[in-house]
Amino acid sequence: MPSARDLTANIPWRIKIGAKLVLSRLPLDYGFWQRVGWFRLGDMDNPEYAFAVVKRHFERASASRNYEGLVALEVGPGDSVCSAMIAFAFGVRATVLVDTGRFARQDSEAYRAMAVYLEERGFAVPRLEETTTMEDVLRSCHAQYLTGGLASLRALQKESVHFVWSHHVLEHIKRCEFVDVMREVRRILRPDGVCSHSVDLKDNLSDALNNLRFSERVWESPFMARSGFYTNRLRYSEMRDIFRRTGFEVDVIEVARWDELPTPREKMSDEFRRFSDEDLLVSEFDVILRPE
């Protein structure tokens, strides 16, 4: 069955943004939109996809060390807590999942499927036959699920985490909170700790840069920011600069670029026209961060 993303791929971005502005105002909870495929926060409830993503980040950041005994933290787990199950299977001591709301699936179906997937590949996982809630899954994996965003990060102890990672999440952190989030990540990271982040700089409308058409006043308004397509619009150079200013050594290990600007420069809001083509052409990048 095609995904909601596939079904809407050819819909013009203006129609998408209008539809989401209207639909996000309906009195329906996130669980409803999750079930019908709109406003989804990733695909981490898909066992094969989730395993590949988590494995990739762990291998990139921890290739030279044993996972056993580590405390790992994921920023923005999205639609599931499957990453905690995978981390447990890898041998980590504890996992902390931090999000800005309670978006993860509450039913146990996805987590049982994840357990089967891991068992079939020879990993030791908790028995989930009698599990009925997400909280049961979290307990079995020695995991915490915190949904206060920046406040949750601030509540964690200094230098208490070995490994922090995120996948297509940093670009969704509110622009006004981004620096504070990175400062908190630096504070909770151990001196020998490491971060792995995959960042998607495309818009959430048509995989282009149509989000750069809007002025900051319009884009950052609550009306737009709460409509399911928000990105902070920080560009590649800006993110790297913030990483350095908040106390990290920055190692960009992979960069994807468009061959040409997907949205004409003359259509962009004035504040984005100042960026070079080289900067605007970056569509995705992967970065490893370590404490300076």
mmCIF file of C-alpha atoms in Angstrom:
data_model
loop_
_atom_site.group_PDB
_atom_site.id
_atom_site.type_symbol
_atom_site.label_atom_id
_atom_site.label_comp_id
_atom_site.label_asym_id
_atom_site.label_seq_id
_atom_site.Cartn_x
_atom_site.Cartn_y
_atom_site.Cartn_z
ATOM 1 C CA MET A 1 0.000 0.000 0.000
ATOM 2 C CA PRO A 2 1.452 3.411 -0.918
ATOM 3 C CA SER A 3 2.242 5.774 1.926
ATOM 4 C CA ALA A 4 0.445 9.066 2.499
ATOM 5 C CA ARG A 5 3.665 10.749 1.338
ATOM 6 C CA ASP A 6 3.509 8.836 -1.954
ATOM 7 C CA LEU A 7 -0.176 9.618 -2.445
ATOM 8 C CA THR A 8 0.372 13.348 -1.960
ATOM 9 C CA ALA A 9 3.672 13.633 -3.817
ATOM 10 C CA ASN A 10 2.144 15.293 -6.879
ATOM 11 C CA ILE A 11 -0.144 17.693 -5.031
ATOM 12 C CA PRO A 12 1.055 21.307 -5.466
ATOM 13 C CA TRP A 13 2.681 22.725 -2.348
ATOM 14 C CA ARG A 14 0.187 25.598 -2.134
ATOM 15 C CA ILE A 15 -2.685 23.129 -1.877
ATOM 16 C CA LYS A 16 -0.816 21.093 0.734
ATOM 17 C CA ILE A 17 -0.128 24.104 2.906
ATOM 18 C CA GLY A 18 -3.731 25.270 2.650
ATOM 19 C CA ALA A 19 -5.079 21.821 3.489
ATOM 20 C CA LYS A 20 -2.825 21.443 6.513
ATOM 21 C CA LEU A 21 -3.699 24.904 7.780
ATOM 22 C CA VAL A 22 -7.373 23.927 7.712
ATOM 23 C CA LEU A 23 -7.058 20.318 8.914
ATOM 24 C CA SER A 24 -4.786 21.190 11.828
ATOM 25 C CA ARG A 25 -7.603 23.319 13.261
ATOM 26 C CA LEU A 26 -10.080 20.435 13.415
ATOM 27 C CA PRO A 27 -10.795 19.070 16.932
ATOM 28 C CA LEU A 28 -9.029 15.749 16.286
ATOM 29 C CA ASP A 29 -6.079 14.384 18.233
ATOM 30 C CA TYR A 30 -2.737 13.386 16.762
ATOM 31 C CA GLY A 31 -3.627 9.694 16.984
ATOM 32 C CA PHE A 32 -6.331 10.164 14.361
ATOM 33 C CA TRP A 33 -4.013 11.885 11.903
ATOM 34 C CA GLN A 34 -1.374 9.251 12.599
ATOM 35 C CA ARG A 35 -3.787 6.485 11.614
ATOM 36 C CA VAL A 36 -4.850 8.132 8.360
ATOM 37 C CA GLY A 37 -1.276 9.050 7.445
ATOM 38 C CA TRP A 38 -1.358 12.866 7.701
ATOM 39 C CA PHE A 39 0.948 14.843 10.000
ATOM 40 C CA ARG A 40 3.023 11.717 10.660
ATOM 41 C CA LEU A 41 6.275 12.262 12.533
ATOM 42 C CA GLY A 42 8.473 9.837 10.641
ATOM 43 C CA ASP A 43 8.306 6.088 10.025
ATOM 44 C CA MET A 44 9.916 4.761 13.185
ATOM 45 C CA ASP A 45 7.000 2.380 13.750
ATOM 46 C CA ASN A 46 8.215 0.414 10.708
ATOM 47 C CA PRO A 47 10.616 -2.250 12.092
ATOM 48 C CA GLU A 48 12.903 -2.497 9.072
ATOM 49 C CA TYR A 49 13.201 1.267 8.680
ATOM 50 C CA ALA A 50 13.646 1.895 12.408
ATOM 51 C CA PHE A 51 16.368 -0.741 12.716
ATOM 52 C CA ALA A 52 18.296 0.656 9.746
ATOM 53 C CA VAL A 53 18.133 4.213 11.113
ATOM 54 C CA VAL A 54 19.203 3.353 14.661
ATOM 55 C CA LYS A 55 21.955 0.986 13.497
ATOM 56 C CA ARG A 56 23.325 3.671 11.194
ATOM 57 C CA HIS A 57 23.591 6.264 13.959
ATOM 58 C CA PHE A 58 25.069 3.857 16.501
ATOM 59 C CA GLU A 59 27.674 2.587 14.068
ATOM 60 C CA ARG A 60 28.688 6.068 12.973
ATOM 61 C CA ALA A 61 29.088 7.411 16.474
ATOM 62 C CA SER A 62 30.232 4.355 18.398
ATOM 63 C CA ALA A 63 32.280 2.307 15.975
ATOM 64 C CA SER A 64 35.257 2.206 18.321
ATOM 65 C CA ARG A 65 33.444 1.380 21.568
ATOM 66 C CA ASN A 66 31.194 -1.243 23.077
ATOM 67 C CA TYR A 67 27.541 -0.246 23.365
ATOM 68 C CA GLU A 68 27.155 -2.140 26.632
ATOM 69 C CA GLY A 69 26.744 0.188 29.577
ATOM 70 C CA LEU A 70 25.995 3.268 27.501
ATOM 71 C CA VAL A 71 23.184 5.712 28.216
ATOM 72 C CA ALA A 72 21.687 6.875 24.915
ATOM 73 C CA LEU A 73 19.325 9.762 24.221
ATOM 74 C CA GLU A 74 17.214 10.279 21.128
ATOM 75 C CA VAL A 75 15.914 13.742 20.321
ATOM 76 C CA GLY A 76 12.496 13.463 18.691
ATOM 77 C CA PRO A 77 11.479 9.774 18.552
ATOM 78 C CA GLY A 78 8.237 10.705 16.801
ATOM 79 C CA ASP A 79 5.661 8.015 16.120
ATOM 80 C CA SER A 80 7.107 5.180 18.204
ATOM 81 C CA VAL A 81 9.514 4.166 20.955
ATOM 82 C CA CYS A 82 10.938 1.348 18.828
ATOM 83 C CA SER A 83 14.371 2.964 18.976
ATOM 84 C CA ALA A 84 14.531 2.150 22.698
ATOM 85 C CA MET A 85 13.925 -1.528 21.896
ATOM 86 C CA ILE A 86 16.691 -1.501 19.305
ATOM 87 C CA ALA A 87 19.105 0.241 21.670
ATOM 88 C CA PHE A 88 18.290 -2.368 24.326
ATOM 89 C CA ALA A 89 19.011 -5.121 21.798
ATOM 90 C CA PHE A 90 22.381 -3.478 21.103
ATOM 91 C CA GLY A 91 23.205 -3.671 24.816
ATOM 92 C CA VAL A 92 22.812 -0.094 26.050
ATOM 93 C CA ARG A 93 22.150 0.318 29.758
ATOM 94 C CA ALA A 94 19.366 2.889 29.449
ATOM 95 C CA THR A 95 17.666 5.043 26.833
ATOM 96 C CA VAL A 96 16.071 8.467 27.168
ATOM 97 C CA LEU A 97 13.614 9.599 24.502
ATOM 98 C CA VAL A 98 12.815 13.327 24.451
ATOM 99 C CA ASP A 99 10.014 14.860 22.399
ATOM 100 C CA THR A 100 7.747 17.901 22.519
ATOM 101 C CA GLY A 101 4.553 15.893 22.937
ATOM 102 C CA ARG A 102 3.175 12.419 23.451
ATOM 103 C CA PHE A 103 3.256 11.397 19.807
ATOM 104 C CA ALA A 104 4.409 7.764 20.047
ATOM 105 C CA ARG A 105 1.944 4.968 19.408
ATOM 106 C CA GLN A 106 0.348 3.744 22.602
ATOM 107 C CA ASP A 107 -0.790 0.329 21.364
ATOM 108 C CA SER A 108 1.561 -2.636 21.557
ATOM 109 C CA GLU A 109 1.144 -3.912 17.990
ATOM 110 C CA ALA A 110 4.086 -2.013 16.489
ATOM 111 C CA TYR A 111 6.328 -2.954 19.407
ATOM 112 C CA ARG A 112 5.524 -6.647 19.147
ATOM 113 C CA ALA A 113 6.373 -6.469 15.451
ATOM 114 C CA MET A 114 9.670 -4.809 16.357
ATOM 115 C CA ALA A 115 10.418 -7.563 18.884
ATOM 116 C CA VAL A 116 9.786 -10.257 16.262
ATOM 117 C CA TYR A 117 12.031 -8.442 13.783
ATOM 118 C CA LEU A 118 14.873 -8.279 16.310
ATOM 119 C CA GLU A 119 14.472 -11.894 17.462
ATOM 120 C CA GLU A 120 14.598 -13.115 13.875
ATOM 121 C CA ARG A 121 17.997 -11.438 13.590
ATOM 122 C CA GLY A 122 19.399 -13.011 16.723
ATOM 123 C CA PHE A 123 19.020 -10.148 19.182
ATOM 124 C CA ALA A 124 17.923 -10.645 22.768
ATOM 125 C CA VAL A 125 14.768 -8.630 23.414
ATOM 126 C CA PRO A 126 12.219 -8.509 26.231
ATOM 127 C CA ARG A 127 9.252 -10.828 25.975
ATOM 128 C CA LEU A 128 6.248 -8.750 24.977
ATOM 129 C CA GLU A 129 3.509 -11.370 24.681
ATOM 130 C CA GLU A 130 1.691 -9.992 27.714
ATOM 131 C CA THR A 131 2.551 -6.376 26.998
ATOM 132 C CA THR A 132 -0.468 -4.147 26.453
ATOM 133 C CA THR A 133 0.859 -0.593 26.767
ATOM 134 C CA MET A 134 3.736 1.552 25.623
ATOM 135 C CA GLU A 135 4.729 2.027 29.272
ATOM 136 C CA ASP A 136 5.273 -1.742 29.559
ATOM 137 C CA VAL A 137 7.586 -1.595 26.553
ATOM 138 C CA LEU A 138 9.558 1.294 28.041
ATOM 139 C CA ARG A 139 10.025 -0.474 31.377
ATOM 140 C CA SER A 140 11.199 -3.640 29.683
ATOM 141 C CA CYS A 141 13.867 -1.673 27.794
ATOM 142 C CA HIS A 142 15.025 0.494 30.714
ATOM 143 C CA ALA A 143 13.807 3.559 28.842
ATOM 144 C CA GLN A 144 12.261 6.910 29.729
ATOM 145 C CA TYR A 145 9.887 8.806 27.440
ATOM 146 C CA LEU A 146 9.923 12.523 28.232
ATOM 147 C CA THR A 147 7.574 14.856 26.390
ATOM 148 C CA GLY A 148 8.452 18.312 27.691
ATOM 149 C CA GLY A 149 10.932 19.201 24.963
ATOM 150 C CA LEU A 150 13.502 21.727 26.145
ATOM 151 C CA ALA A 151 12.212 21.537 29.734
ATOM 152 C CA SER A 152 12.815 17.765 29.724
ATOM 153 C CA LEU A 153 16.398 18.248 28.575
ATOM 154 C CA ARG A 154 16.969 20.815 31.306
ATOM 155 C CA ALA A 155 15.781 18.328 33.928
ATOM 156 C CA LEU A 156 18.487 15.780 33.031
ATOM 157 C CA GLN A 157 21.714 15.599 35.008
ATOM 158 C CA LYS A 158 24.915 17.135 33.725
ATOM 159 C CA GLU A 159 27.235 14.746 31.848
ATOM 160 C CA SER A 160 24.798 11.855 32.253
ATOM 161 C CA VAL A 161 24.554 10.685 28.627
ATOM 162 C CA HIS A 162 27.135 8.949 26.445
ATOM 163 C CA PHE A 163 25.391 9.198 23.083
ATOM 164 C CA VAL A 164 22.815 11.616 21.633
ATOM 165 C CA TRP A 165 21.250 11.162 18.239
ATOM 166 C CA SER A 166 18.427 12.394 16.035
ATOM 167 C CA HIS A 167 17.100 11.627 12.581
ATOM 168 C CA HIS A 168 15.454 14.423 10.595
ATOM 169 C CA VAL A 169 14.504 16.235 13.794
ATOM 170 C CA LEU A 170 16.852 19.176 14.377
ATOM 171 C CA GLU A 171 15.259 21.104 11.522
ATOM 172 C CA HIS A 172 11.892 20.940 13.317
ATOM 173 C CA ILE A 173 13.069 22.433 16.615
ATOM 174 C CA LYS A 174 11.637 25.910 17.081
ATOM 175 C CA ARG A 175 14.039 28.518 15.793
ATOM 176 C CA CYS A 176 13.818 30.458 19.063
ATOM 177 C CA GLU A 177 14.776 27.319 21.048
ATOM 178 C CA PHE A 178 17.448 25.812 18.817
ATOM 179 C CA VAL A 179 20.492 27.328 20.519
ATOM 180 C CA ASP A 180 19.140 26.449 23.972
ATOM 181 C CA VAL A 181 18.476 22.857 22.909
ATOM 182 C CA MET A 182 22.041 22.468 21.649
ATOM 183 C CA ARG A 183 23.413 24.002 24.860
ATOM 184 C CA GLU A 184 21.443 21.480 26.885
ATOM 185 C CA VAL A 185 22.643 18.602 24.726
ATOM 186 C CA ARG A 186 26.204 19.773 25.324
ATOM 187 C CA ARG A 187 25.561 20.041 29.083
ATOM 188 C CA ILE A 188 24.169 16.515 29.478
ATOM 189 C CA LEU A 189 26.789 14.911 27.229
ATOM 190 C CA ARG A 190 29.757 13.257 28.933
ATOM 191 C CA PRO A 191 33.246 14.591 28.093
ATOM 192 C CA ASP A 192 33.873 11.428 26.059
ATOM 193 C CA GLY A 193 30.376 11.473 24.554
ATOM 194 C CA VAL A 194 29.323 11.826 20.945
ATOM 195 C CA CYS A 195 26.299 12.941 18.919
ATOM 196 C CA SER A 196 25.070 11.754 15.529
ATOM 197 C CA HIS A 197 22.490 13.832 13.673
ATOM 198 C CA SER A 198 20.892 13.531 10.245
ATOM 199 C CA VAL A 199 19.397 16.845 9.139
ATOM 200 C CA ASP A 200 16.900 17.367 6.311
ATOM 201 C CA LEU A 201 16.886 20.956 5.045
ATOM 202 C CA LYS A 202 14.112 20.476 2.481
ATOM 203 C CA ASP A 203 10.662 21.888 3.100
ATOM 204 C CA ASN A 204 7.904 19.589 4.363
ATOM 205 C CA LEU A 205 5.731 20.470 1.393
ATOM 206 C CA SER A 206 7.396 19.405 -1.844
ATOM 207 C CA ASP A 207 11.005 18.529 -0.954
ATOM 208 C CA ALA A 208 12.069 21.938 -2.229
ATOM 209 C CA LEU A 209 12.615 25.318 -0.544
ATOM 210 C CA ASN A 210 9.106 26.720 -0.723
ATOM 211 C CA ASN A 211 9.231 27.364 3.018
ATOM 212 C CA LEU A 212 11.787 30.094 2.308
ATOM 213 C CA ARG A 213 9.183 32.139 0.428
ATOM 214 C CA PHE A 214 7.673 33.408 3.686
ATOM 215 C CA SER A 215 8.886 36.227 5.910
ATOM 216 C CA GLU A 216 10.013 35.347 9.423
ATOM 217 C CA ARG A 217 7.038 37.212 10.900
ATOM 218 C CA VAL A 218 4.571 35.050 8.974
ATOM 219 C CA TRP A 219 6.427 31.744 9.198
ATOM 220 C CA GLU A 220 7.151 31.895 12.926
ATOM 221 C CA SER A 221 3.611 32.948 13.829
ATOM 222 C CA PRO A 222 1.644 30.409 15.915
ATOM 223 C CA PHE A 223 -0.853 30.070 13.064
ATOM 224 C CA MET A 224 1.825 28.659 10.757
ATOM 225 C CA ALA A 225 4.104 27.010 13.302
ATOM 226 C CA ARG A 226 1.358 24.722 14.634
ATOM 227 C CA SER A 227 0.082 23.491 11.295
ATOM 228 C CA GLY A 228 2.167 20.360 10.767
ATOM 229 C CA PHE A 229 4.743 21.570 8.243
ATOM 230 C CA TYR A 230 6.996 23.752 10.393
ATOM 231 C CA THR A 231 10.752 23.747 9.973
ATOM 232 C CA ASN A 232 13.053 26.311 11.565
ATOM 233 C CA ARG A 233 14.597 27.135 8.151
ATOM 234 C CA LEU A 234 18.106 27.351 9.591
ATOM 235 C CA ARG A 235 20.516 26.831 6.732
ATOM 236 C CA TYR A 236 23.550 24.560 6.593
ATOM 237 C CA SER A 237 26.077 27.264 7.521
ATOM 238 C CA GLU A 238 23.893 28.537 10.366
ATOM 239 C CA MET A 239 23.534 25.114 11.970
ATOM 240 C CA ARG A 240 27.253 24.418 11.793
ATOM 241 C CA ASP A 241 27.947 27.790 13.383
ATOM 242 C CA ILE A 242 25.496 27.096 16.220
ATOM 243 C CA PHE A 243 27.054 23.688 16.856
ATOM 244 C CA ARG A 244 30.455 25.331 17.268
ATOM 245 C CA ARG A 245 29.152 28.184 19.420
ATOM 246 C CA THR A 246 27.481 25.734 21.803
ATOM 247 C CA GLY A 247 30.699 23.835 22.473
ATOM 248 C CA PHE A 248 31.009 21.105 19.855
ATOM 249 C CA GLU A 249 33.661 19.943 17.456
ATOM 250 C CA VAL A 250 31.849 19.537 14.140
ATOM 251 C CA ASP A 251 32.550 16.720 11.682
ATOM 252 C CA VAL A 252 30.217 16.760 8.679
ATOM 253 C CA ILE A 253 30.470 13.272 7.224
ATOM 254 C CA GLU A 254 27.954 13.412 4.394
ATOM 255 C CA VAL A 255 26.268 16.183 2.394
ATOM 256 C CA ALA A 256 23.525 15.913 -0.243
ATOM 257 C CA ARG A 257 22.976 18.790 -2.659
ATOM 258 C CA TRP A 258 20.540 19.765 -5.364
ATOM 259 C CA ASP A 259 22.058 20.362 -8.797
ATOM 260 C CA GLU A 260 20.167 23.657 -8.965
ATOM 261 C CA LEU A 261 17.948 25.621 -6.611
ATOM 262 C CA PRO A 262 14.541 23.877 -6.471
ATOM 263 C CA THR A 263 12.855 27.185 -5.637
ATOM 264 C CA PRO A 264 13.964 30.322 -7.524
ATOM 265 C CA ARG A 265 16.030 32.718 -5.435
ATOM 266 C CA GLU A 266 13.847 35.646 -6.519
ATOM 267 C CA LYS A 267 10.825 33.911 -4.943
ATOM 268 C CA MET A 268 12.505 33.656 -1.545
ATOM 269 C CA SER A 269 11.949 36.091 1.291
ATOM 270 C CA ASP A 270 14.643 38.774 1.554
ATOM 271 C CA GLU A 271 16.373 37.210 4.576
ATOM 272 C CA PHE A 272 17.250 34.092 2.548
ATOM 273 C CA ARG A 273 18.458 35.782 -0.628
ATOM 274 C CA ARG A 274 21.681 36.732 1.174
ATOM 275 C CA PHE A 275 22.785 33.093 1.374
ATOM 276 C CA SER A 276 25.144 31.770 -1.278
ATOM 277 C CA ASP A 277 24.018 29.167 -3.783
ATOM 278 C CA GLU A 278 26.494 26.767 -2.189
ATOM 279 C CA ASP A 279 24.657 27.118 1.134
ATOM 280 C CA LEU A 280 21.122 26.956 -0.263
ATOM 281 C CA LEU A 281 21.884 23.935 -2.445
ATOM 282 C CA VAL A 282 22.478 21.709 0.609
ATOM 283 C CA SER A 283 19.381 19.534 0.997
ATOM 284 C CA GLU A 284 20.572 17.121 3.718
ATOM 285 C CA PHE A 285 23.646 16.498 5.823
ATOM 286 C CA ASP A 286 24.908 14.092 8.462
ATOM 287 C CA VAL A 287 27.121 15.357 11.258
ATOM 288 C CA ILE A 288 29.066 13.956 14.201
ATOM 289 C CA LEU A 289 29.465 16.263 17.205
ATOM 290 C CA ARG A 290 31.905 15.840 20.080
ATOM 291 C CA PRO A 291 32.584 18.096 23.068
ATOM 292 C CA GLU A 292 35.388 20.572 22.456
#
